Tab-separated table of C-alpha atoms in Angstrom:
chain	number	residue	atom	x	y	z
A	1	MET	CA	40.182	-62.333	-32.553
A	2	GLN	CA	38.120	-60.830	-29.733
A	3	PHE	CA	39.212	-58.054	-27.399
A	4	LYS	CA	39.044	-60.431	-24.432
A	5	GLU	CA	41.795	-62.583	-25.992
A	6	ILE	CA	44.232	-59.656	-25.981
A	7	ILE	CA	46.381	-59.058	-22.900
A	8	GLY	CA	45.866	-55.759	-21.077
A	9	GLN	CA	45.319	-52.522	-23.075
A	10	GLN	CA	41.917	-51.907	-21.432
A	11	GLU	CA	41.928	-48.164	-22.140
A	12	VAL	CA	42.681	-48.673	-25.841
A	13	LYS	CA	39.983	-51.347	-26.145
A	14	GLN	CA	37.393	-49.089	-24.544
A	15	ARG	CA	38.366	-46.175	-26.775
A	16	LEU	CA	37.932	-48.337	-29.900
A	17	ILE	CA	34.563	-49.657	-28.717
A	18	ASN	CA	33.398	-46.112	-27.934
A	19	SER	CA	34.349	-44.945	-31.440
A	20	VAL	CA	31.924	-47.512	-32.870
A	21	ALA	CA	29.145	-46.791	-30.363
A	22	GLU	CA	29.422	-43.044	-31.015
A	23	ASN	CA	29.713	-43.485	-34.797
A	24	ARG	CA	33.152	-41.844	-34.896
A	25	VAL	CA	34.951	-44.460	-36.987
A	26	SER	CA	37.702	-42.788	-39.009
A	27	HIS	CA	38.283	-44.270	-42.468
A	28	ALA	CA	42.101	-44.319	-41.999
A	29	GLN	CA	43.661	-45.096	-38.620
A	30	LEU	CA	47.242	-45.711	-37.547
A	31	PHE	CA	47.687	-48.196	-34.678
A	32	LEU	CA	51.094	-47.150	-33.398
A	33	GLY	CA	52.721	-49.306	-30.728
A	34	PRO	CA	56.056	-50.977	-29.970
A	35	GLU	CA	56.740	-54.609	-30.828
A	36	GLY	CA	54.859	-56.990	-28.557
A	37	SER	CA	52.259	-54.429	-27.460
A	38	GLY	CA	49.417	-56.223	-29.257
A	39	SER	CA	48.759	-53.509	-31.842
A	40	LEU	CA	48.171	-56.002	-34.686
A	41	ALA	CA	45.847	-58.131	-32.545
A	42	LEU	CA	43.926	-54.990	-31.516
A	43	ALA	CA	43.471	-53.997	-35.162
A	44	VAL	CA	42.059	-57.435	-36.017
A	45	ALA	CA	39.779	-57.436	-32.945
A	46	TYR	CA	38.566	-53.938	-33.852
A	47	ALA	CA	37.834	-55.023	-37.422
A	48	GLN	CA	35.915	-58.046	-36.111
A	49	TYR	CA	33.925	-55.837	-33.734
A	50	LEU	CA	33.022	-53.445	-36.568
A	51	SER	CA	31.745	-56.340	-38.685
A	52	CYS	CA	30.026	-58.288	-35.883
A	53	GLU	CA	26.308	-58.912	-36.457
A	54	ASP	CA	25.499	-58.936	-32.724
A	55	LYS	CA	27.839	-56.478	-31.014
A	56	GLN	CA	28.064	-56.759	-27.228
A	57	PRO	CA	28.758	-53.722	-25.001
A	58	ASP	CA	32.409	-54.723	-24.545
A	59	ASP	CA	33.253	-57.135	-27.378
A	60	SER	CA	32.151	-58.877	-30.556
A	61	CYS	CA	29.788	-61.809	-30.018
A	62	GLY	CA	32.248	-64.426	-31.328
A	63	VAL	CA	29.493	-66.708	-32.667
A	64	CYS	CA	27.803	-64.931	-35.577
A	65	SER	CA	28.677	-65.798	-39.170
A	66	SER	CA	30.960	-62.768	-39.488
A	67	CYS	CA	32.864	-63.510	-36.265
A	68	ARG	CA	33.406	-67.159	-37.209
A	69	LYS	CA	34.930	-66.081	-40.525
A	70	TYR	CA	37.086	-63.494	-38.763
A	71	GLN	CA	38.388	-66.129	-36.352
A	72	LYS	CA	39.737	-67.990	-39.394
A	73	LEU	CA	40.898	-64.706	-41.038
A	74	MET	CA	38.778	-65.666	-44.054
A	75	HIS	CA	36.061	-62.999	-44.133
A	76	PRO	CA	35.550	-61.766	-47.733
A	77	ASP	CA	35.619	-58.127	-46.571
A	78	LEU	CA	38.811	-58.487	-44.523
A	79	HIS	CA	42.072	-57.909	-46.387
A	80	PHE	CA	45.668	-57.952	-45.193
A	81	SER	CA	48.819	-56.345	-46.501
A	82	TYR	CA	52.267	-56.922	-44.989
A	83	PRO	CA	55.975	-56.981	-45.866
A	84	PHE	CA	57.136	-60.085	-47.707
A	85	PHE	CA	60.184	-61.386	-49.540
A	86	ALA	CA	59.225	-61.298	-53.209
A	87	LYS	CA	60.751	-63.825	-55.585
A	88	HIS	CA	58.993	-62.391	-58.619
A	89	LYS	CA	57.975	-58.844	-59.459
A	90	ASP	CA	54.295	-59.858	-59.574
A	91	ASP	CA	54.285	-61.343	-56.062
A	92	ASN	CA	51.869	-59.677	-53.651
A	93	ALA	CA	50.397	-60.365	-50.204
A	94	LEU	CA	47.904	-62.891	-51.580
A	95	THR	CA	50.854	-65.038	-52.664
A	96	PHE	CA	51.652	-65.623	-48.990
A	97	ILE	CA	48.165	-65.465	-47.437
A	98	GLU	CA	48.179	-69.071	-46.177
A	99	GLN	CA	51.492	-68.531	-44.377
A	100	TRP	CA	50.123	-65.269	-42.970
A	101	ARG	CA	47.018	-66.944	-41.534
A	102	GLU	CA	49.134	-69.689	-40.019
A	103	ALA	CA	51.610	-67.208	-38.482
A	104	PHE	CA	48.983	-64.892	-36.980
A	105	THR	CA	46.872	-67.763	-35.649
A	106	ALA	CA	49.940	-69.279	-33.980
A	107	ASN	CA	51.012	-65.960	-32.433
A	108	PRO	CA	48.964	-62.734	-32.668
A	109	TYR	CA	52.023	-60.933	-31.188
A	110	LEU	CA	53.832	-61.444	-34.464
A	111	SER	CA	57.197	-59.806	-35.176
A	112	LEU	CA	58.994	-59.463	-38.491
A	113	ASP	CA	61.598	-62.005	-37.350
A	114	LEU	CA	58.870	-64.553	-36.573
A	115	TRP	CA	57.142	-63.791	-39.879
A	116	ARG	CA	60.435	-64.325	-41.716
A	117	GLY	CA	60.491	-67.871	-40.320
A	118	TYR	CA	57.293	-68.721	-42.213
A	119	LEU	CA	58.748	-67.604	-45.540
A	120	ASP	CA	61.664	-68.539	-47.750
A	121	ALA	CA	63.424	-65.241	-47.074
A	122	GLU	CA	66.961	-66.196	-48.176
A	123	ASN	CA	68.943	-62.921	-48.233
A	124	LYS	CA	66.107	-60.772	-49.535
A	125	GLN	CA	64.899	-57.589	-47.858
A	126	ALA	CA	61.280	-57.396	-46.727
A	127	ASN	CA	59.147	-54.768	-48.427
A	128	ILE	CA	55.668	-53.941	-49.695
A	129	ASN	CA	56.166	-53.630	-53.445
A	130	ILE	CA	54.365	-51.749	-56.189
A	131	ALA	CA	52.519	-54.913	-57.257
A	132	GLU	CA	51.000	-55.099	-53.773
A	133	CYS	CA	50.013	-51.421	-53.914
A	134	HIS	CA	48.178	-52.034	-57.202
A	135	GLN	CA	46.525	-55.111	-55.675
A	136	ILE	CA	45.309	-53.028	-52.708
A	137	ILE	CA	43.796	-50.422	-55.041
A	138	LYS	CA	42.073	-53.179	-57.030
A	139	LYS	CA	40.661	-54.960	-53.940
A	140	LEU	CA	39.329	-51.754	-52.427
A	141	SER	CA	37.653	-50.516	-55.594
A	142	PHE	CA	34.682	-52.816	-54.909
A	143	LYS	CA	31.860	-52.386	-52.418
A	144	PRO	CA	31.706	-54.541	-49.268
A	145	PHE	CA	30.533	-58.069	-50.064
A	146	GLU	CA	28.881	-59.183	-46.794
A	147	SER	CA	29.723	-56.740	-44.018
A	148	VAL	CA	28.919	-53.069	-43.520
A	149	TYR	CA	32.661	-52.356	-43.910
A	150	LYS	CA	35.435	-53.475	-46.206
A	151	ILE	CA	38.606	-53.375	-44.103
A	152	LEU	CA	42.290	-53.456	-45.034
A	153	ILE	CA	44.809	-54.102	-42.251
A	154	LEU	CA	48.254	-52.991	-43.415
A	155	TRP	CA	50.958	-54.307	-41.073
A	156	LEU	CA	54.269	-52.409	-40.914
A	157	PRO	CA	53.694	-49.554	-43.396
A	158	GLU	CA	57.315	-48.611	-42.614
A	159	TYR	CA	58.196	-51.079	-45.400
A	160	LEU	CA	56.291	-49.079	-47.996
A	161	ASP	CA	58.875	-47.231	-50.052
A	162	LYS	CA	58.024	-44.375	-52.386
A	163	GLU	CA	55.674	-46.823	-54.150
A	164	GLY	CA	53.334	-46.177	-51.219
A	165	ASN	CA	52.422	-42.838	-52.773
A	166	ALA	CA	50.295	-44.856	-55.215
A	167	LEU	CA	47.910	-45.456	-52.300
A	168	LEU	CA	47.381	-41.801	-51.409
A	169	LYS	CA	44.231	-41.264	-53.457
A	170	VAL	CA	42.513	-44.455	-52.282
A	171	ILE	CA	43.403	-43.617	-48.641
A	172	GLU	CA	42.179	-40.017	-48.922
A	173	GLU	CA	39.070	-40.746	-51.004
A	174	PRO	CA	38.126	-44.378	-50.407
A	175	GLN	CA	34.951	-46.102	-51.503
A	176	PRO	CA	32.097	-45.665	-48.976
A	177	ASN	CA	32.495	-47.853	-45.846
A	178	THR	CA	36.097	-48.745	-46.680
A	179	LEU	CA	38.527	-48.625	-43.761
A	180	PHE	CA	42.339	-48.592	-43.611
A	181	LEU	CA	43.909	-49.834	-40.380
A	182	LEU	CA	47.668	-49.301	-40.490
A	183	VAL	CA	49.691	-51.089	-37.787
A	184	ALA	CA	53.142	-49.598	-37.229
A	185	GLN	CA	56.036	-49.597	-34.757
A	186	ASN	CA	58.088	-46.589	-35.889
A	187	GLN	CA	56.275	-43.418	-36.853
A	188	ASP	CA	59.439	-41.763	-38.209
A	189	GLN	CA	59.846	-44.424	-40.910
A	190	ILE	CA	56.372	-44.008	-42.410
A	191	LEU	CA	55.920	-41.866	-45.502
A	192	ASN	CA	54.764	-38.417	-44.338
A	193	THR	CA	52.212	-38.305	-47.144
A	194	ILE	CA	50.529	-41.401	-45.661
A	195	LEU	CA	51.016	-40.378	-42.027
A	196	SER	CA	49.208	-37.070	-42.550
A	197	ARG	CA	46.124	-38.883	-43.828
A	198	THR	CA	45.567	-41.120	-40.790
A	199	GLN	CA	44.091	-40.764	-37.306
A	200	LEU	CA	46.596	-41.858	-34.661
A	201	VAL	CA	45.740	-44.581	-32.127
A	202	LYS	CA	48.636	-44.808	-29.650
A	203	ILE	CA	49.203	-48.196	-28.024
A	204	PRO	CA	51.605	-48.379	-25.050
A	205	CYS	CA	53.826	-51.333	-24.207
A	206	LEU	CA	52.334	-53.870	-21.798
A	207	ASN	CA	52.947	-53.456	-18.098
A	208	TYR	CA	54.845	-55.874	-15.877
A	209	GLU	CA	51.764	-57.209	-14.066
A	210	ASP	CA	49.849	-57.981	-17.277
A	211	ILE	CA	52.693	-60.115	-18.631
A	212	LYS	CA	53.315	-61.817	-15.293
A	213	THR	CA	49.622	-62.696	-14.925
A	214	GLU	CA	49.560	-64.089	-18.466
A	215	MET	CA	52.589	-66.280	-17.724
A	216	LEU	CA	50.980	-67.582	-14.525
A	217	THR	CA	47.460	-68.237	-15.783
A	218	ARG	CA	47.666	-69.226	-19.432
A	219	HIS	CA	51.206	-70.599	-19.589
A	220	HIS	CA	51.341	-72.137	-16.092
A	221	GLN	CA	54.738	-70.774	-15.124
A	222	THR	CA	55.932	-70.732	-11.530
A	223	GLU	CA	55.827	-67.457	-9.624
A	224	THR	CA	59.594	-67.063	-9.976
A	225	ALA	CA	59.672	-67.919	-13.686
A	226	ALA	CA	56.710	-65.646	-14.451
A	227	SER	CA	58.340	-62.758	-12.581
A	228	GLU	CA	61.636	-63.210	-14.406
A	229	ILE	CA	60.008	-63.463	-17.838
A	230	ALA	CA	57.872	-60.365	-17.201
A	231	TYR	CA	60.936	-58.522	-15.946
A	232	LEU	CA	63.090	-59.428	-18.952
A	233	ALA	CA	60.315	-58.864	-21.507
A	234	ASN	CA	60.159	-55.173	-20.578
A	235	GLY	CA	56.617	-54.769	-21.902
A	236	ASN	CA	57.154	-56.879	-25.043
A	237	MET	CA	54.831	-59.910	-25.197
A	238	THR	CA	56.632	-61.227	-28.276
A	239	GLU	CA	59.823	-61.497	-26.221
A	240	ALA	CA	57.944	-63.065	-23.292
A	241	LEU	CA	56.443	-65.783	-25.483
A	242	GLY	CA	59.836	-66.410	-27.060
A	243	MET	CA	61.366	-67.017	-23.638
A	244	LEU	CA	58.904	-69.851	-23.018
A	245	GLN	CA	60.651	-71.812	-25.755
A	246	GLN	CA	64.045	-71.406	-24.131
A	247	ASP	CA	65.824	-72.768	-21.098
A	248	THR	CA	64.040	-71.121	-18.186
A	249	LYS	CA	66.702	-71.603	-15.531
A	250	SER	CA	67.294	-68.568	-13.368
A	251	TYR	CA	69.669	-66.018	-14.844
A	252	HIS	CA	69.880	-64.278	-11.474
A	253	GLU	CA	72.046	-66.864	-9.712
A	254	LEU	CA	74.372	-67.163	-12.685
A	255	PHE	CA	74.768	-63.412	-13.111
A	256	VAL	CA	75.475	-62.793	-9.434
A	257	GLN	CA	78.009	-65.640	-9.472
A	258	TRP	CA	79.714	-64.039	-12.482
A	259	LEU	CA	79.985	-60.663	-10.739
A	260	ARG	CA	81.385	-62.265	-7.581
A	261	LEU	CA	84.066	-64.092	-9.565
A	262	CYS	CA	85.029	-60.845	-11.292
A	263	VAL	CA	85.080	-58.820	-8.059
A	264	SER	CA	87.397	-61.363	-6.422
A	265	ASN	CA	89.421	-61.853	-9.648
A	266	LYS	CA	89.274	-65.675	-9.550
A	267	GLY	CA	90.892	-66.374	-12.904
A	268	LEU	CA	90.406	-70.135	-13.206
A	269	GLU	CA	86.793	-69.956	-12.055
A	270	VAL	CA	86.135	-67.121	-14.492
A	271	LEU	CA	87.403	-69.358	-17.301
A	272	SER	CA	85.049	-72.093	-16.108
A	273	PHE	CA	82.144	-69.637	-16.229
A	274	VAL	CA	83.149	-68.558	-19.761
A	275	ASP	CA	82.968	-72.206	-20.914
A	276	GLN	CA	79.527	-72.545	-19.323
A	277	ALA	CA	78.191	-69.322	-20.866
A	278	ALA	CA	79.541	-70.233	-24.314
A	279	LYS	CA	77.361	-73.373	-24.325
A	280	MET	CA	74.104	-71.613	-23.425
A	281	GLY	CA	72.968	-70.934	-26.985
A	282	ARG	CA	72.597	-67.528	-28.623
A	283	GLU	CA	69.057	-66.670	-27.428
A	284	ASN	CA	69.817	-67.662	-23.837
A	285	GLN	CA	73.056	-65.679	-23.974
A	286	LYS	CA	71.136	-62.613	-25.152
A	287	ASN	CA	68.527	-63.002	-22.406
A	288	PHE	CA	71.240	-63.561	-19.791
A	289	ILE	CA	73.004	-60.352	-20.830
A	290	ARG	CA	69.704	-58.463	-20.901
A	291	TYR	CA	68.927	-59.704	-17.416
A	292	GLY	CA	72.291	-58.425	-16.225
A	293	ILE	CA	71.678	-54.996	-17.748
A	294	SER	CA	68.218	-54.763	-16.173
A	295	PHE	CA	69.444	-56.004	-12.781
A	296	LEU	CA	72.246	-53.453	-12.612
A	297	ARG	CA	69.853	-50.669	-13.586
A	298	GLU	CA	67.600	-51.681	-10.706
A	299	CYS	CA	70.649	-51.527	-8.430
A	300	CYS	CA	71.242	-47.974	-9.631
A	301	LEU	CA	67.616	-47.068	-8.843
A	302	LEU	CA	68.032	-48.486	-5.329
A	303	ARG	CA	71.215	-46.498	-4.828
A	304	ALA	CA	69.388	-43.369	-5.988
A	305	GLY	CA	66.611	-43.955	-3.436
A	306	ALA	CA	63.922	-44.973	-5.946
A	307	GLU	CA	63.047	-48.347	-4.393
A	308	ARG	CA	59.296	-47.883	-5.008
A	309	ILE	CA	59.727	-48.250	-8.795
A	310	VAL	CA	62.030	-51.300	-8.621
A	311	LYS	CA	60.341	-54.496	-9.829
A	312	LEU	CA	62.339	-57.462	-8.548
A	313	PRO	CA	61.253	-60.661	-6.783
A	314	GLU	CA	61.936	-60.598	-3.036
A	315	HIS	CA	65.107	-62.725	-3.037
A	316	GLU	CA	66.563	-60.760	-5.973
A	317	MET	CA	65.663	-57.490	-4.267
A	318	GLU	CA	67.750	-58.474	-1.221
A	319	MET	CA	70.781	-59.150	-3.415
A	320	ALA	CA	70.244	-55.921	-5.364
A	321	LYS	CA	70.224	-53.926	-2.099
A	322	LYS	CA	73.508	-55.524	-1.012
A	323	MET	CA	75.075	-54.886	-4.394
A	324	SER	CA	73.895	-51.283	-4.568
A	325	GLY	CA	75.811	-50.676	-1.362
A	326	VAL	CA	79.165	-51.754	-2.795
A	327	ILE	CA	79.024	-50.771	-6.487
A	328	SER	CA	79.110	-47.081	-7.324
A	329	LEU	CA	76.887	-45.616	-10.042
A	330	GLY	CA	79.959	-45.053	-12.210
A	331	MET	CA	80.993	-48.706	-11.918
A	332	ALA	CA	77.465	-49.936	-12.612
A	333	GLN	CA	77.179	-47.723	-15.684
A	334	ALA	CA	80.545	-48.936	-16.970
A	335	VAL	CA	79.546	-52.604	-16.573
A	336	ILE	CA	76.159	-51.920	-18.228
A	337	SER	CA	77.986	-50.350	-21.171
A	338	GLU	CA	80.156	-53.474	-21.551
A	339	LEU	CA	77.068	-55.718	-21.405
A	340	GLU	CA	75.217	-53.655	-24.007
A	341	THR	CA	78.194	-53.962	-26.341
A	342	ALA	CA	78.282	-57.715	-25.691
A	343	HIS	CA	74.569	-58.036	-26.528
A	344	TYR	CA	75.158	-56.204	-29.798
A	345	HIS	CA	77.946	-58.612	-30.758
A	346	ILE	CA	76.005	-61.732	-29.727
A	347	GLU	CA	73.214	-60.693	-32.089
A	348	ARG	CA	75.825	-60.595	-34.837
A	349	ASN	CA	77.130	-64.097	-34.098
A	350	ALA	CA	80.374	-63.205	-32.323
A	351	ASN	CA	82.401	-66.131	-30.985
A	352	PRO	CA	80.796	-66.576	-27.518
A	353	LYS	CA	83.908	-67.912	-25.797
A	354	ILE	CA	86.058	-64.977	-26.879
A	355	LEU	CA	83.239	-62.521	-26.157
A	356	PHE	CA	82.496	-63.685	-22.605
A	357	LEU	CA	86.196	-63.842	-21.763
A	358	ASP	CA	86.707	-60.289	-22.988
A	359	VAL	CA	83.660	-58.994	-21.078
A	360	SER	CA	84.831	-60.807	-17.933
A	361	LEU	CA	88.236	-59.130	-18.152
A	362	GLN	CA	86.584	-55.732	-18.597
A	363	ILE	CA	84.344	-56.317	-15.558
A	364	ILE	CA	87.383	-57.405	-13.490
A	365	LYS	CA	89.087	-54.169	-14.473
A	366	ILE	CA	86.047	-52.145	-13.374
A	367	LEU	CA	85.004	-53.982	-10.189
A	368	HIS	CA	88.295	-55.445	-8.914
A	369	LEU	CA	90.860	-52.895	-10.076
A	370	LYS	CA	88.319	-50.063	-9.863
A	371	ILE	CA	89.380	-48.615	-13.208
A	372	VAL	CA	86.286	-46.859	-14.528
A	373	PRO	CA	86.473	-45.861	-18.224
A	374	GLU	CA	86.585	-42.179	-19.011
A	375	GLY	CA	83.089	-40.784	-19.389
A	376	ASN	CA	81.712	-42.443	-16.234
A	377	HIS	CA	83.677	-40.373	-13.687
A	378	TYR	CA	81.120	-37.571	-13.653
A	379	ILE	CA	78.438	-39.908	-12.264
A	380	PRO	CA	78.160	-39.255	-8.508
A	381	ASN	CA	78.879	-42.201	-6.193
């Protein structure tokens, strides 16, 4: 994995490269970024750059012996640790290393849900067990084999329970030229004893333009499709890549149609829409609801006079301006609340026909009857 293969994050890349050039490489670093930001890919690219035999000013060379082994995730001085679903108490990360290489190679923007798909998870909870902690200590007790550095990339240290305290000594006093790169999403869930021993590398979510450009150039999406995917992904490349596998028809037309039916209280046509929505499939239903939430929030921004920060394609912007003129902030917030609740229930396999009918009735009550639930009245119109 080279830096040039990772979308955006130019400032973070440059900071990592500078740390090597200036010989300021901390032995324990925490790459902290939200899902889909590329934090895991950045950690691997950084490790490859550190081990590269012919470092370039802005990236690893990609052709030396070390880089070729890193591209296959098979360098003898590169080690991975990650949550897994243990079947036996002696299982550790090496038990699942082939699946790990396959998963990361297929998608460097890996999420725990995607990783679960490569394993026989059953109903088990993911964790990093004590056997894995002992394995880490054992692996890192030796000197580097080929490279200057021996590097451990520990993905999602949030899944280290109290057993993680077994790693404190090896993190605080590692063998010479041994590096820990922890890759996390939620700082609050990491053991404080581990957190206090690491140098923080903050990684922001991706911006709209980076994702849109990626969809246009590498995935050959149309301008409209790329804009919609970037808009819905909300900085999460994992979500954006997932949307490529789904029905890419425009959610905008369908959502606006739904609101119009509810505003005019066309009962039979609402029932027809409910039947259509129920057949969309769970992931498309979730994305459709998320689009609706995002679209209404943009309408609220327009109504508040913040047009410069609204990111909508031109034809959707025109509709949003019209809608912002007829829906009050209180109404919009009430509908958003109903949609957020619906998204929660879709994730938990609610009956889609019942769910969309119920949400439709609630939207009719808000937009047609103008009955705004208590708690939204204070929002100025």
